[in-house]
DNA sequence: GCCAACGTTGGC
DNA sequence: GCCAACGTTGGC
């Protein structure tokens, strides 16, 4: 079973929000590389829930794919922040997932600490100026990050 | 197909 | 709020 990491702005959806909701839609991804990774994610896959664009960027917990990729409805909603005028019901290029809460870490693992781990040098997250919001995590990287909790 | 301009991401 | 890096757009 592959592992992943997905970024979310906690002001939009935080791991604490997901714990309260139990389950949520993961939408709004508007980058083809990230979308393609989402499309290869399967029900049951685990991912690190990363908090971005916030006071303490870092990995905040773990969640699980509850429903595999389907056309992202937010692309079709004119009032949505994620509306895409070029998308239609017949031809919607964007994908959403449903995700379920698994675990919230007692402390966020800060990006600054992740960057100090040699085992994580290959992870796009810690590479300079990487903006990829959905990425695969190897089982070795997964174990290395779990050990940092 | 090139590439400049522009918008976005996201840490700091 | 700044700004570097990156992706996308669109004229040519």
Short mmCIF file of C-alpha atoms (C1' of nucleotides) in Angstrom, two decimals:
data_model
loop_
_atom_site.label_atom_id
_atom_site.label_comp_id
_atom_site.label_asym_id
_atom_site.label_seq_id
_atom_site.Cartn_x
_atom_site.Cartn_y
_atom_site.Cartn_z
CA UNK A 1 0.00 0.00 0.00
CA UNK A 2 1.62 3.26 -1.10
CA UNK A 3 2.04 6.24 1.19
CA UNK A 4 1.50 9.90 0.37
CA UNK A 5 1.69 13.42 1.66
CA UNK A 6 -0.91 16.09 1.00
CA UNK A 7 -0.75 19.79 1.84
CA UNK A 8 -3.67 21.73 3.23
CA UNK A 9 -3.96 25.23 4.57
CA UNK A 10 -5.30 24.70 8.10
CA UNK A 11 -7.50 27.78 7.66
CA UNK A 12 -9.26 25.77 4.94
CA UNK A 13 -9.06 22.29 6.47
CA UNK A 14 -6.86 21.32 9.40
CA UNK A 15 -6.27 17.89 10.89
CA UNK A 16 -8.39 19.03 13.85
CA UNK A 17 -11.20 19.94 11.45
CA UNK A 18 -10.93 16.49 9.89
CA UNK A 19 -11.06 14.82 13.32
CA UNK A 20 -14.28 16.70 14.06
CA UNK A 21 -15.77 15.93 10.63
CA UNK A 22 -14.43 12.35 10.55
CA UNK A 23 -14.47 12.59 6.77
CA UNK A 24 -14.13 15.35 4.19
CA UNK A 25 -13.77 16.03 0.51
CA UNK A 26 -10.28 16.96 -0.67
CA UNK A 27 -10.79 19.33 -3.57
CA UNK A 28 -9.29 22.37 -5.21
CA UNK A 29 -6.09 20.79 -6.48
CA UNK A 30 -5.23 22.72 -9.65
CA UNK A 31 -1.86 21.34 -10.60
CA UNK A 32 -1.55 18.49 -13.08
CA UNK A 33 1.25 16.64 -11.37
CA UNK A 34 -0.56 16.72 -8.03
CA UNK A 35 -3.81 15.72 -9.74
CA UNK A 36 -2.13 12.75 -11.38
CA UNK A 37 -0.87 11.55 -8.02
CA UNK A 38 -4.38 11.92 -6.61
CA UNK A 39 -5.72 9.77 -9.42
CA UNK A 40 -3.34 6.98 -8.50
CA UNK A 41 -4.34 7.02 -4.83
CA UNK A 42 -6.54 4.13 -3.75
CA UNK A 43 -9.06 3.63 -0.99
CA UNK A 44 -7.20 2.77 2.19
CA UNK A 45 -3.96 4.55 1.25
CA UNK A 46 -2.54 6.54 4.15
CA UNK A 47 -1.09 10.03 3.84
CA UNK A 48 0.61 12.59 6.00
CA UNK A 49 -1.58 15.63 6.53
CA UNK A 50 0.65 18.68 6.09
CA UNK A 51 -0.27 22.17 7.27
CA UNK A 52 0.93 24.86 4.87
CA UNK A 53 0.76 28.67 4.77
CA UNK A 54 0.37 28.96 8.51
CA UNK A 55 2.41 29.95 11.59
CA UNK A 56 3.89 26.47 12.02
CA UNK A 57 4.16 24.63 8.69
CA UNK A 58 4.65 20.90 9.15
CA UNK A 59 3.12 17.45 9.33
CA UNK A 60 0.13 17.50 11.64
CA UNK A 61 -1.18 13.96 11.42
CA UNK A 62 -2.33 11.07 9.28
CA UNK A 63 -5.43 10.52 7.17
CA UNK A 64 -6.71 7.85 4.83
CA UNK A 65 -8.27 7.81 1.37
CA UNK A 66 -11.96 6.99 1.81
CA UNK A 67 -13.04 7.42 -1.81
CA UNK A 68 -10.82 7.33 -4.89
CA UNK A 69 -10.57 10.23 -7.33
CA UNK A 70 -13.73 11.57 -8.96
CA UNK A 71 -14.44 14.77 -10.92
CA UNK A 72 -13.95 17.77 -8.64
CA UNK A 73 -17.35 19.50 -8.26
CA UNK A 74 -15.74 22.74 -7.10
CA UNK A 75 -14.41 23.32 -10.62
CA UNK A 76 -18.02 23.66 -11.83
CA UNK A 77 -19.30 25.95 -9.07
CA UNK A 78 -19.16 29.57 -10.27
CA UNK A 79 -18.90 30.93 -6.75
CA UNK A 80 -16.21 28.54 -5.66
CA UNK A 81 -12.70 29.78 -5.10
CA UNK A 82 -11.67 26.81 -7.24
CA UNK A 83 -14.03 27.49 -10.16
CA UNK A 84 -12.52 26.73 -13.57
CA UNK A 85 -14.34 28.34 -16.49
CA UNK A 86 -12.82 25.79 -18.83
CA UNK A 87 -14.26 22.82 -16.94
CA UNK A 88 -17.68 21.35 -17.69
CA UNK A 89 -19.67 18.42 -16.36
CA UNK A 90 -18.81 16.52 -19.53
CA UNK A 91 -15.18 17.50 -19.44
CA UNK A 92 -13.84 18.25 -15.99
CA UNK A 93 -10.06 18.00 -15.86
CA UNK A 94 -9.82 18.18 -12.07
CA UNK A 95 -10.14 15.47 -9.46
CA UNK A 96 -11.24 15.35 -5.84
CA UNK A 97 -10.96 12.63 -3.20
CA UNK A 98 -12.75 11.87 0.03
CA UNK A 99 -10.47 11.45 3.03
CA UNK A 100 -10.98 10.14 6.55
CA UNK A 101 -9.33 11.08 9.82
CA UNK A 102 -6.77 8.65 11.25
CA UNK A 103 -4.56 10.46 13.74
CA UNK A 104 -3.57 13.94 14.89
CA UNK A 105 -0.03 14.25 16.21
CA UNK A 106 0.29 15.75 19.67
CA UNK A 107 2.82 18.13 18.16
CA UNK A 108 3.23 19.18 14.55
CA UNK A 109 6.50 17.95 13.06
CA UNK A 110 7.84 21.25 11.77
CA UNK A 111 9.15 21.63 8.24
CA UNK A 112 12.41 22.93 9.70
CA UNK A 113 12.93 19.58 11.48
CA UNK A 114 11.96 17.55 8.43
CA UNK A 115 14.65 19.40 6.50
CA UNK A 116 17.32 18.20 8.92
CA UNK A 117 16.67 14.50 8.19
CA UNK A 118 19.00 12.94 5.66
CA UNK A 119 16.46 10.16 5.08
CA UNK A 120 14.08 12.75 3.63
CA UNK A 121 16.37 14.45 1.12
CA UNK A 122 14.48 12.84 -1.76
CA UNK A 123 11.09 14.08 -0.62
CA UNK A 124 9.88 16.99 -2.78
CA UNK A 125 8.46 18.66 0.32
CA UNK A 126 11.91 19.52 1.68
CA UNK A 127 13.43 20.47 -1.65
CA UNK A 128 13.97 24.10 -2.38
CA UNK A 129 10.95 25.93 -3.76
CA UNK A 130 8.91 22.78 -4.23
CA UNK A 131 5.24 23.66 -4.49
CA UNK A 132 3.94 20.18 -5.16
CA UNK A 133 0.91 19.69 -2.92
CA UNK A 134 0.40 15.94 -3.37
CA UNK A 135 3.39 13.61 -3.43
CA UNK A 136 4.32 9.99 -2.89
CA UNK A 137 6.23 9.02 0.27
CA UNK A 138 8.38 5.88 0.27
CA UNK A 139 7.94 3.34 3.05
CA UNK A 140 11.41 4.30 4.31
CA UNK A 141 10.45 7.98 4.41
CA UNK A 142 7.17 7.08 6.07
CA UNK A 143 8.97 5.19 8.82
CA UNK A 144 11.55 7.95 9.25
CA UNK A 145 8.85 10.56 9.73
CA UNK A 146 6.85 8.39 12.13
CA UNK A 147 10.01 8.00 14.20
CA UNK A 148 10.19 11.79 14.57
CA UNK A 149 6.92 12.07 16.46
"C1'" DG B 1 7.79 26.05 -30.38
"C1'" DC B 2 9.83 29.98 -28.00
"C1'" DC B 3 9.71 32.91 -24.34
"C1'" DA B 4 8.16 37.05 -21.78
"C1'" DA B 5 4.63 38.28 -18.75
"C1'" DC B 6 1.78 37.07 -15.35
"C1'" DG B 7 -0.35 34.60 -11.39
"C1'" DT B 8 0.32 31.41 -7.61
"C1'" DT B 9 2.57 29.01 -3.91
"C1'" DG B 10 4.33 29.06 0.40
"C1'" DG B 11 8.31 29.83 3.59
"C1'" DC B 12 10.12 33.37 6.06
"C1'" DG C 1 4.33 41.80 3.34
"C1'" DC C 2 8.26 40.16 0.69
"C1'" DC C 3 9.99 37.56 -2.77
"C1'" DA C 4 12.00 33.39 -5.11
"C1'" DA C 5 10.66 29.75 -7.80
"C1'" DC C 6 7.61 27.64 -10.51
"C1'" DG C 7 3.53 26.73 -13.76
"C1'" DT C 8 0.55 28.69 -17.17
"C1'" DT C 9 -0.83 31.71 -20.77
"C1'" DG C 10 -0.73 33.76 -25.09
"C1'" DG C 11 1.55 36.59 -28.76
"C1'" DC C 12 4.55 35.92 -32.32
#
